[in-house]
PDB file of C-alpha atoms in Angstrom:
ATOM      1  CA  GLY A 924     -13.524  -6.726  -7.372  1.00  0.00           C
ATOM      2  CA  ILE A 925     -10.791  -9.181  -5.895  1.00  0.00           C
ATOM      3  CA  GLN A 926     -11.132 -10.346  -2.527  1.00  0.00           C
ATOM      4  CA  VAL A 927      -8.110 -10.764  -0.410  1.00  0.00           C
ATOM      5  CA  GLU A 928      -8.074 -12.490   2.943  1.00  0.00           C
ATOM      6  CA  GLN A 929      -5.345 -12.776   5.472  1.00  0.00           C
ATOM      7  CA  SER A 930      -5.013 -15.060   8.322  1.00  0.00           C
ATOM      8  CA  PRO A 931      -4.417 -15.126  11.227  1.00  0.00           C
ATOM      9  CA  PRO A 932      -5.546 -11.493  12.172  1.00  0.00           C
ATOM     10  CA  ASP A 933      -3.088 -11.450  15.230  1.00  0.00           C
ATOM     11  CA  LEU A 934      -0.190 -13.392  16.067  1.00  0.00           C
ATOM     12  CA  ILE A 935       1.945 -13.126  19.369  1.00  0.00           C
ATOM     13  CA  LEU A 936       5.327 -14.923  19.246  1.00  0.00           C
ATOM     14  CA  GLN A 937       8.471 -15.154  21.347  1.00  0.00           C
ATOM     15  CA  GLU A 938      11.677 -13.917  19.999  1.00  0.00           C
ATOM     16  CA  GLY A 939      13.331 -16.596  18.143  1.00  0.00           C
ATOM     17  CA  ALA A 940      10.320 -18.611  17.001  1.00  0.00           C
ATOM     18  CA  ASN A 941       9.246 -19.035  13.354  1.00  0.00           C
ATOM     19  CA  SER A 942       5.737 -18.113  11.942  1.00  0.00           C
ATOM     20  CA  THR A 943       3.721 -18.561   8.796  1.00  0.00           C
ATOM     21  CA  LEU A 944       1.203 -15.996   7.572  1.00  0.00           C
ATOM     22  CA  ARG A 945      -1.095 -16.833   4.744  1.00  0.00           C
ATOM     23  CA  CYS A 946      -2.891 -14.731   1.984  1.00  0.00           C
ATOM     24  CA  ASN A 947      -5.777 -15.909  -0.172  1.00  0.00           C
ATOM     25  CA  PHE A 948      -6.933 -14.363  -3.124  1.00  0.00           C
ATOM     26  CA  SER A 949     -10.287 -14.686  -5.068  1.00  0.00           C
ATOM     27  CA  ASP A 950      -8.881 -14.145  -8.648  1.00  0.00           C
ATOM     28  CA  SER A 951      -5.775 -14.705 -10.981  1.00  0.00           C
ATOM     29  CA  VAL A 952      -3.290 -11.758 -10.400  1.00  0.00           C
ATOM     30  CA  ASN A 953      -0.538  -9.655 -12.121  1.00  0.00           C
ATOM     31  CA  ASN A 954       0.610  -8.465  -8.959  1.00  0.00           C
ATOM     32  CA  LEU A 955       0.847  -9.662  -5.324  1.00  0.00           C
ATOM     33  CA  GLN A 956       2.958  -8.002  -2.824  1.00  0.00           C
ATOM     34  CA  TRP A 957       3.677  -8.402   0.827  1.00  0.00           C
ATOM     35  CA  PHE A 958       4.423  -5.335   3.060  1.00  0.00           C
ATOM     36  CA  HIS A 959       5.445  -4.745   6.686  1.00  0.00           C
ATOM     37  CA  GLN A 960       3.998  -1.713   8.421  1.00  0.00           C
ATOM     38  CA  ASN A 961       5.810  -0.604  11.253  1.00  0.00           C
ATOM     39  CA  PRO A 962       4.609   1.380  14.277  1.00  0.00           C
ATOM     40  CA  TRP A 963       5.311   4.688  12.564  1.00  0.00           C
ATOM     41  CA  GLY A 964       3.071   3.698   9.708  1.00  0.00           C
ATOM     42  CA  GLN A 965       5.864   3.074   6.850  1.00  0.00           C
ATOM     43  CA  LEU A 966       4.854   0.440   4.339  1.00  0.00           C
ATOM     44  CA  ILE A 967       7.697  -1.433   3.532  1.00  0.00           C
ATOM     45  CA  ASN A 968       8.006  -3.745   0.468  1.00  0.00           C
ATOM     46  CA  LEU A 969       8.853  -7.164   1.252  1.00  0.00           C
ATOM     47  CA  PHE A 970       8.286  -9.170  -1.650  1.00  0.00           C
ATOM     48  CA  TYR A 971       6.696  -8.795  -5.212  1.00  0.00           C
ATOM     49  CA  ILE A 972       5.656 -12.365  -5.832  1.00  0.00           C
ATOM     50  CA  PRO A 973       2.821 -13.129  -8.167  1.00  0.00           C
ATOM     51  CA  SER A 974       4.184 -16.596  -8.397  1.00  0.00           C
ATOM     52  CA  GLY A 975       7.112 -18.561  -7.286  1.00  0.00           C
ATOM     53  CA  THR A 976       9.169 -18.681  -4.197  1.00  0.00           C
ATOM     54  CA  LYS A 977      11.712 -15.780  -3.082  1.00  0.00           C
ATOM     55  CA  GLN A 978      13.633 -15.467   0.021  1.00  0.00           C
ATOM     56  CA  ASN A 979      15.345 -12.318   1.692  1.00  0.00           C
ATOM     57  CA  GLY A 980      17.322 -13.101   4.706  1.00  0.00           C
ATOM     58  CA  ARG A 981      15.055 -14.655   7.414  1.00  0.00           C
ATOM     59  CA  LEU A 982      11.803 -13.953   5.318  1.00  0.00           C
ATOM     60  CA  SER A 983      10.708 -16.179   2.467  1.00  0.00           C
ATOM     61  CA  ALA A 984       7.395 -16.163   0.458  1.00  0.00           C
ATOM     62  CA  THR A 985       5.735 -18.392  -1.852  1.00  0.00           C
ATOM     63  CA  THR A 986       2.665 -17.850  -4.008  1.00  0.00           C
ATOM     64  CA  VAL A 987       0.880 -20.743  -5.599  1.00  0.00           C
ATOM     65  CA  ALA A 988      -1.006 -18.753  -8.260  1.00  0.00           C
ATOM     66  CA  THR A 989      -3.019 -21.895  -9.272  1.00  0.00           C
ATOM     67  CA  GLU A 990      -4.517 -22.147  -6.012  1.00  0.00           C
ATOM     68  CA  ARG A 991      -4.545 -18.592  -5.363  1.00  0.00           C
ATOM     69  CA  TYR A 992      -2.803 -18.236  -1.980  1.00  0.00           C
ATOM     70  CA  SER A 993       0.512 -17.059  -0.757  1.00  0.00           C
ATOM     71  CA  LEU A 994       2.533 -17.670   2.463  1.00  0.00           C
ATOM     72  CA  LEU A 995       5.177 -15.461   4.183  1.00  0.00           C
ATOM     73  CA  TYR A 996       7.374 -17.219   6.379  1.00  0.00           C
ATOM     74  CA  ILE A 997       9.355 -15.291   9.207  1.00  0.00           C
ATOM     75  CA  SER A 998      12.239 -17.613  10.992  1.00  0.00           C
ATOM     76  CA  SER A 999      14.013 -16.645  14.066  1.00  0.00           C
ATOM     77  CA  SER A1000      11.612 -13.889  14.681  1.00  0.00           C
ATOM     78  CA  GLN A1001      13.086 -10.510  16.530  1.00  0.00           C
ATOM     79  CA  THR A1002      11.178  -7.667  18.132  1.00  0.00           C
ATOM     80  CA  THR A1003      11.825  -5.412  15.484  1.00  0.00           C
ATOM     81  CA  ASP A1004       9.662  -7.809  13.126  1.00  0.00           C
ATOM     82  CA  SER A1005       6.737  -6.404  15.166  1.00  0.00           C
ATOM     83  CA  GLY A1006       3.950  -4.602  13.145  1.00  0.00           C
ATOM     84  CA  VAL A1007       1.171  -5.233  10.516  1.00  0.00           C
ATOM     85  CA  TYR A1008       1.891  -7.517   7.632  1.00  0.00           C
ATOM     86  CA  PHE A1009      -0.342  -6.727   4.509  1.00  0.00           C
ATOM     87  CA  CYS A1010      -0.890  -8.758   1.579  1.00  0.00           C
ATOM     88  CA  ALA A1011      -2.099  -6.862  -1.462  1.00  0.00           C
ATOM     89  CA  ALA A1012      -2.864  -7.950  -5.037  1.00  0.00           C
ATOM     90  CA  ILE A1013      -4.029  -6.570  -8.365  1.00  0.00           C
ATOM     91  CA  PRO A1014      -6.285  -8.815 -10.612  1.00  0.00           C
ATOM     92  CA  SER A1015      -4.940  -9.790 -14.017  1.00  0.00           C
ATOM     93  CA  LYS A1016      -8.253  -8.169 -15.529  1.00  0.00           C
ATOM     94  CA  GLU A1017      -7.687  -4.998 -13.546  1.00  0.00           C
ATOM     95  CA  THR A1018      -7.036  -1.832 -16.102  1.00  0.00           C
ATOM     96  CA  SER A1019      -5.744   0.197 -13.303  1.00  0.00           C
ATOM     97  CA  GLY A1020      -2.270  -1.217 -13.180  1.00  0.00           C
ATOM     98  CA  SER A1021      -1.529   0.288  -9.778  1.00  0.00           C
ATOM     99  CA  ARG A1022      -4.730  -0.460  -8.119  1.00  0.00           C
ATOM    100  CA  LEU A1023      -3.736  -2.812  -5.174  1.00  0.00           C
ATOM    101  CA  THR A1024      -6.477  -4.441  -2.995  1.00  0.00           C
ATOM    102  CA  PHE A1025      -5.046  -5.071   0.480  1.00  0.00           C
ATOM    103  CA  GLY A1026      -6.150  -7.719   2.924  1.00  0.00           C
ATOM    104  CA  GLU A1027      -6.836  -6.865   6.671  1.00  0.00           C
ATOM    105  CA  GLY A1028      -3.450  -7.432   7.670  1.00  0.00           C
ATOM    106  CA  THR A1029      -1.996  -9.694  10.489  1.00  0.00           C
ATOM    107  CA  GLN A1030      -0.849  -7.668  13.584  1.00  0.00           C
ATOM    108  CA  LEU A1031       2.397  -9.521  14.615  1.00  0.00           C
ATOM    109  CA  THR A1032       3.845  -8.826  18.078  1.00  0.00           C
ATOM    110  CA  VAL A1033       7.369 -10.648  18.896  1.00  0.00           C
ATOM    111  CA  ASN A1034       8.136 -10.280  22.798  1.00  0.00           C
ATOM    112  CA  PRO A1035      11.799 -10.308  24.010  1.00  0.00           C
TER     113      PRO A1035
ATOM    114  CA  GLU I 647      18.149   5.410  -6.622  1.00  0.00           C
ATOM    115  CA  THR I 648      15.751   7.730  -4.935  1.00  0.00           C
ATOM    116  CA  GLY I 649      12.601   6.274  -3.226  1.00  0.00           C
ATOM    117  CA  VAL I 650       9.263   7.845  -3.165  1.00  0.00           C
ATOM    118  CA  THR I 651       9.101  10.839  -0.846  1.00  0.00           C
ATOM    119  CA  GLN I 652       6.108  12.608   0.447  1.00  0.00           C
ATOM    120  CA  SER I 653       5.529  15.996   2.060  1.00  0.00           C
ATOM    121  CA  PRO I 654       4.314  17.266   4.636  1.00  0.00           C
ATOM    122  CA  THR I 655       4.806  14.210   7.320  1.00  0.00           C
ATOM    123  CA  HIS I 656       1.971  15.630   9.441  1.00  0.00           C
ATOM    124  CA  LEU I 657      -0.847  18.219   8.809  1.00  0.00           C
ATOM    125  CA  ILE I 658      -3.994  19.407  10.987  1.00  0.00           C
ATOM    126  CA  LYS I 659      -6.734  21.132   9.143  1.00  0.00           C
ATOM    127  CA  THR I 660      -9.985  22.118  10.279  1.00  0.00           C
ATOM    128  CA  ARG I 661     -13.536  20.849   8.639  1.00  0.00           C
ATOM    129  CA  GLY I 662     -14.245  22.508   5.648  1.00  0.00           C
ATOM    130  CA  GLN I 663     -10.744  23.595   4.658  1.00  0.00           C
ATOM    131  CA  GLN I 664      -8.733  22.335   1.513  1.00  0.00           C
ATOM    132  CA  VAL I 665      -5.454  20.450   1.645  1.00  0.00           C
ATOM    133  CA  THR I 666      -2.863  19.700  -0.913  1.00  0.00           C
ATOM    134  CA  LEU I 667      -0.717  16.803  -0.392  1.00  0.00           C
ATOM    135  CA  ARG I 668       2.773  16.044  -2.523  1.00  0.00           C
ATOM    136  CA  CYS I 669       4.530  12.996  -3.856  1.00  0.00           C
ATOM    137  CA  SER I 670       7.727  12.497  -5.655  1.00  0.00           C
ATOM    138  CA  SER I 671       7.986   9.202  -7.552  1.00  0.00           C
ATOM    139  CA  GLN I 672      10.852   6.821  -7.541  1.00  0.00           C
ATOM    140  CA  SER I 673      13.245   7.478 -10.141  1.00  0.00           C
ATOM    141  CA  GLY I 674      12.425   5.288 -13.283  1.00  0.00           C
ATOM    142  CA  HIS I 675       8.799   5.306 -12.356  1.00  0.00           C
ATOM    143  CA  ASN I 676       5.966   6.837 -14.430  1.00  0.00           C
ATOM    144  CA  THR I 677       2.797   5.866 -12.736  1.00  0.00           C
ATOM    145  CA  VAL I 678       1.663   7.245  -9.334  1.00  0.00           C
ATOM    146  CA  SER I 679      -1.148   6.214  -7.195  1.00  0.00           C
ATOM    147  CA  TRP I 680      -2.662   7.403  -3.955  1.00  0.00           C
ATOM    148  CA  TYR I 681      -4.146   5.419  -1.117  1.00  0.00           C
ATOM    149  CA  GLN I 682      -6.163   6.507   2.046  1.00  0.00           C
ATOM    150  CA  GLN I 683      -5.610   4.485   5.201  1.00  0.00           C
ATOM    151  CA  ALA I 684      -7.996   5.049   8.181  1.00  0.00           C
ATOM    152  CA  LEU I 685      -6.715   3.640  11.460  1.00  0.00           C
ATOM    153  CA  GLY I 686      -6.716  -0.148  11.758  1.00  0.00           C
ATOM    154  CA  GLN I 687      -7.702  -0.857   8.408  1.00  0.00           C
ATOM    155  CA  GLY I 688      -5.777  -1.600   5.223  1.00  0.00           C
ATOM    156  CA  PRO I 689      -5.027   1.130   2.656  1.00  0.00           C
ATOM    157  CA  GLN I 690      -7.862   2.072   0.064  1.00  0.00           C
ATOM    158  CA  PHE I 691      -7.055   2.974  -3.473  1.00  0.00           C
ATOM    159  CA  ILE I 692      -7.959   6.617  -4.354  1.00  0.00           C
ATOM    160  CA  PHE I 693      -6.698   6.949  -7.848  1.00  0.00           C
ATOM    161  CA  GLN I 694      -3.703   6.555 -10.285  1.00  0.00           C
ATOM    162  CA  TYR I 695      -2.012   9.039 -12.481  1.00  0.00           C
ATOM    163  CA  TYR I 696      -0.371   7.875 -15.762  1.00  0.00           C
ATOM    164  CA  ARG I 697       1.247  10.439 -18.392  1.00  0.00           C
ATOM    165  CA  GLU I 698      -0.335  13.163 -16.530  1.00  0.00           C
ATOM    166  CA  GLU I 699      -3.808  11.900 -16.578  1.00  0.00           C
ATOM    167  CA  GLU I 700      -6.187  10.355 -14.104  1.00  0.00           C
ATOM    168  CA  ASN I 701      -6.197   6.692 -15.325  1.00  0.00           C
ATOM    169  CA  GLY I 702      -8.571   4.584 -12.744  1.00  0.00           C
ATOM    170  CA  ARG I 703     -10.388   5.954  -9.702  1.00  0.00           C
ATOM    171  CA  GLY I 704     -11.598   3.951  -6.331  1.00  0.00           C
ATOM    172  CA  ASN I 705     -14.743   4.723  -4.448  1.00  0.00           C
ATOM    173  CA  PHE I 706     -13.746   8.211  -3.564  1.00  0.00           C
ATOM    174  CA  PRO I 707     -15.914  11.579  -4.218  1.00  0.00           C
ATOM    175  CA  PRO I 708     -15.041  14.071  -6.755  1.00  0.00           C
ATOM    176  CA  ARG I 709     -13.650  16.582  -4.077  1.00  0.00           C
ATOM    177  CA  PHE I 710     -10.679  14.217  -4.225  1.00  0.00           C
ATOM    178  CA  SER I 711      -8.808  15.393  -7.044  1.00  0.00           C
ATOM    179  CA  GLY I 712      -5.128  15.007  -8.137  1.00  0.00           C
ATOM    180  CA  LEU I 713      -2.399  16.093 -10.336  1.00  0.00           C
ATOM    181  CA  GLN I 714       0.733  14.690 -12.161  1.00  0.00           C
ATOM    182  CA  PHE I 715       3.560  16.669 -13.497  1.00  0.00           C
ATOM    183  CA  PRO I 716       6.010  15.994 -16.495  1.00  0.00           C
ATOM    184  CA  ASN I 717       8.462  14.857 -13.790  1.00  0.00           C
ATOM    185  CA  TYR I 718       5.929  12.416 -12.761  1.00  0.00           C
ATOM    186  CA  SER I 719       5.658  13.930  -9.383  1.00  0.00           C
ATOM    187  CA  SER I 720       2.079  14.129  -8.066  1.00  0.00           C
ATOM    188  CA  GLU I 721      -0.372  16.129  -5.955  1.00  0.00           C
ATOM    189  CA  LEU I 722      -3.509  14.971  -4.110  1.00  0.00           C
ATOM    190  CA  ASN I 723      -5.839  17.575  -3.404  1.00  0.00           C
ATOM    191  CA  VAL I 724      -9.101  17.215  -0.957  1.00  0.00           C
ATOM    192  CA  ASN I 725     -11.432  20.045  -0.957  1.00  0.00           C
ATOM    193  CA  ALA I 726     -14.240  20.539   1.730  1.00  0.00           C
ATOM    194  CA  LEU I 727     -12.501  18.536   4.284  1.00  0.00           C
ATOM    195  CA  GLU I 728     -14.627  16.215   6.490  1.00  0.00           C
ATOM    196  CA  LEU I 729     -13.686  14.605   9.938  1.00  0.00           C
ATOM    197  CA  ASP I 730     -13.669  11.188   8.038  1.00  0.00           C
ATOM    198  CA  ASP I 731     -10.851  12.636   5.899  1.00  0.00           C
ATOM    199  CA  SER I 732      -8.608  12.034   8.910  1.00  0.00           C
ATOM    200  CA  ALA I 733      -6.065   9.233   7.728  1.00  0.00           C
ATOM    201  CA  LEU I 734      -2.730   8.428   6.649  1.00  0.00           C
ATOM    202  CA  TYR I 735      -2.113   9.218   2.866  1.00  0.00           C
ATOM    203  CA  LEU I 736       0.252   6.986   1.037  1.00  0.00           C
ATOM    204  CA  CYS I 737       1.666   7.710  -2.354  1.00  0.00           C
ATOM    205  CA  ALA I 738       3.046   4.838  -4.658  1.00  0.00           C
ATOM    206  CA  SER I 739       4.821   4.897  -7.513  1.00  0.00           C
ATOM    207  CA  SER I 740       5.534   2.014 -10.262  1.00  0.00           C
ATOM    208  CA  TRP I 741       6.239   1.658 -13.931  1.00  0.00           C
ATOM    209  CA  GLY I 742       3.731   1.238 -16.668  1.00  0.00           C
ATOM    210  CA  LEU I 743       0.016   0.358 -16.392  1.00  0.00           C
ATOM    211  CA  THR I 744      -0.195  -3.629 -16.762  1.00  0.00           C
ATOM    212  CA  GLY I 745       0.140  -4.255 -13.022  1.00  0.00           C
ATOM    213  CA  ASN I 746       3.367  -6.174 -13.781  1.00  0.00           C
ATOM    214  CA  SER I 747       5.702  -4.067 -11.685  1.00  0.00           C
ATOM    215  CA  PRO I 748       5.900  -3.705  -8.066  1.00  0.00           C
ATOM    216  CA  LEU I 749       4.641  -0.523  -6.161  1.00  0.00           C
ATOM    217  CA  HIS I 750       7.117   1.351  -3.871  1.00  0.00           C
ATOM    218  CA  PHE I 751       5.128   3.471  -1.148  1.00  0.00           C
ATOM    219  CA  GLY I 752       6.301   6.728   0.631  1.00  0.00           C
ATOM    220  CA  ASN I 753       6.190   7.212   4.252  1.00  0.00           C
ATOM    221  CA  GLY I 754       2.861   8.923   4.182  1.00  0.00           C
ATOM    222  CA  THR I 755       1.347  12.239   5.197  1.00  0.00           C
ATOM    223  CA  ARG I 756      -0.858  11.867   8.467  1.00  0.00           C
ATOM    224  CA  LEU I 757      -3.690  14.215   8.159  1.00  0.00           C
ATOM    225  CA  THR I 758      -5.845  15.087  10.967  1.00  0.00           C
ATOM    226  CA  VAL I 759      -9.064  17.025  10.313  1.00  0.00           C
ATOM    227  CA  THR I 760     -10.559  18.747  13.402  1.00  0.00           C
TER     228      THR I 760
END
């Protein structure tokens, strides 16, 4: 199956700093999503981005499908950004259209 | 637009018992999938349902089973509970089977097996 690798595994920032999270995937994809899981376990959709660039406030994401990687940018980080960020993908050849394969996540801690 | 809702939020069961978790899909979505998230790990795909039939399954034993109803809501049933079944169970809904639409997740049910 598809391999999804995220880096770095852990990231500690001061409030106001910028960061870039990376996701590498091993196959062509129909679906690539970024999620934020807060300390209460809620898995929040950030971006659906199998290719291209999107922005939503202080967050933006870019997926270069031909090179099989995606980047999540967080600017002017806030303490509420803390939590685990997951990248997840569905390969193009997958017949189960909602079988997301998740990476191991990046644990982000933003200190005041 | 109504999001994905799951019930109950927390549940404690004893080894060997059976449990049923429930999920209402987001309006306009016809596909439901279930994921298990053990502590410190990413969610793992259990199975998905489309048109009331199982359509794709991950590496989970048959004691994990499910249903999808005509209104697209769904249940996850786990029989003969084991201690390792303790996890956060997440339901997601989406449109169709092609994988070209985003999945939206509920807030999960945290199951503890003692």
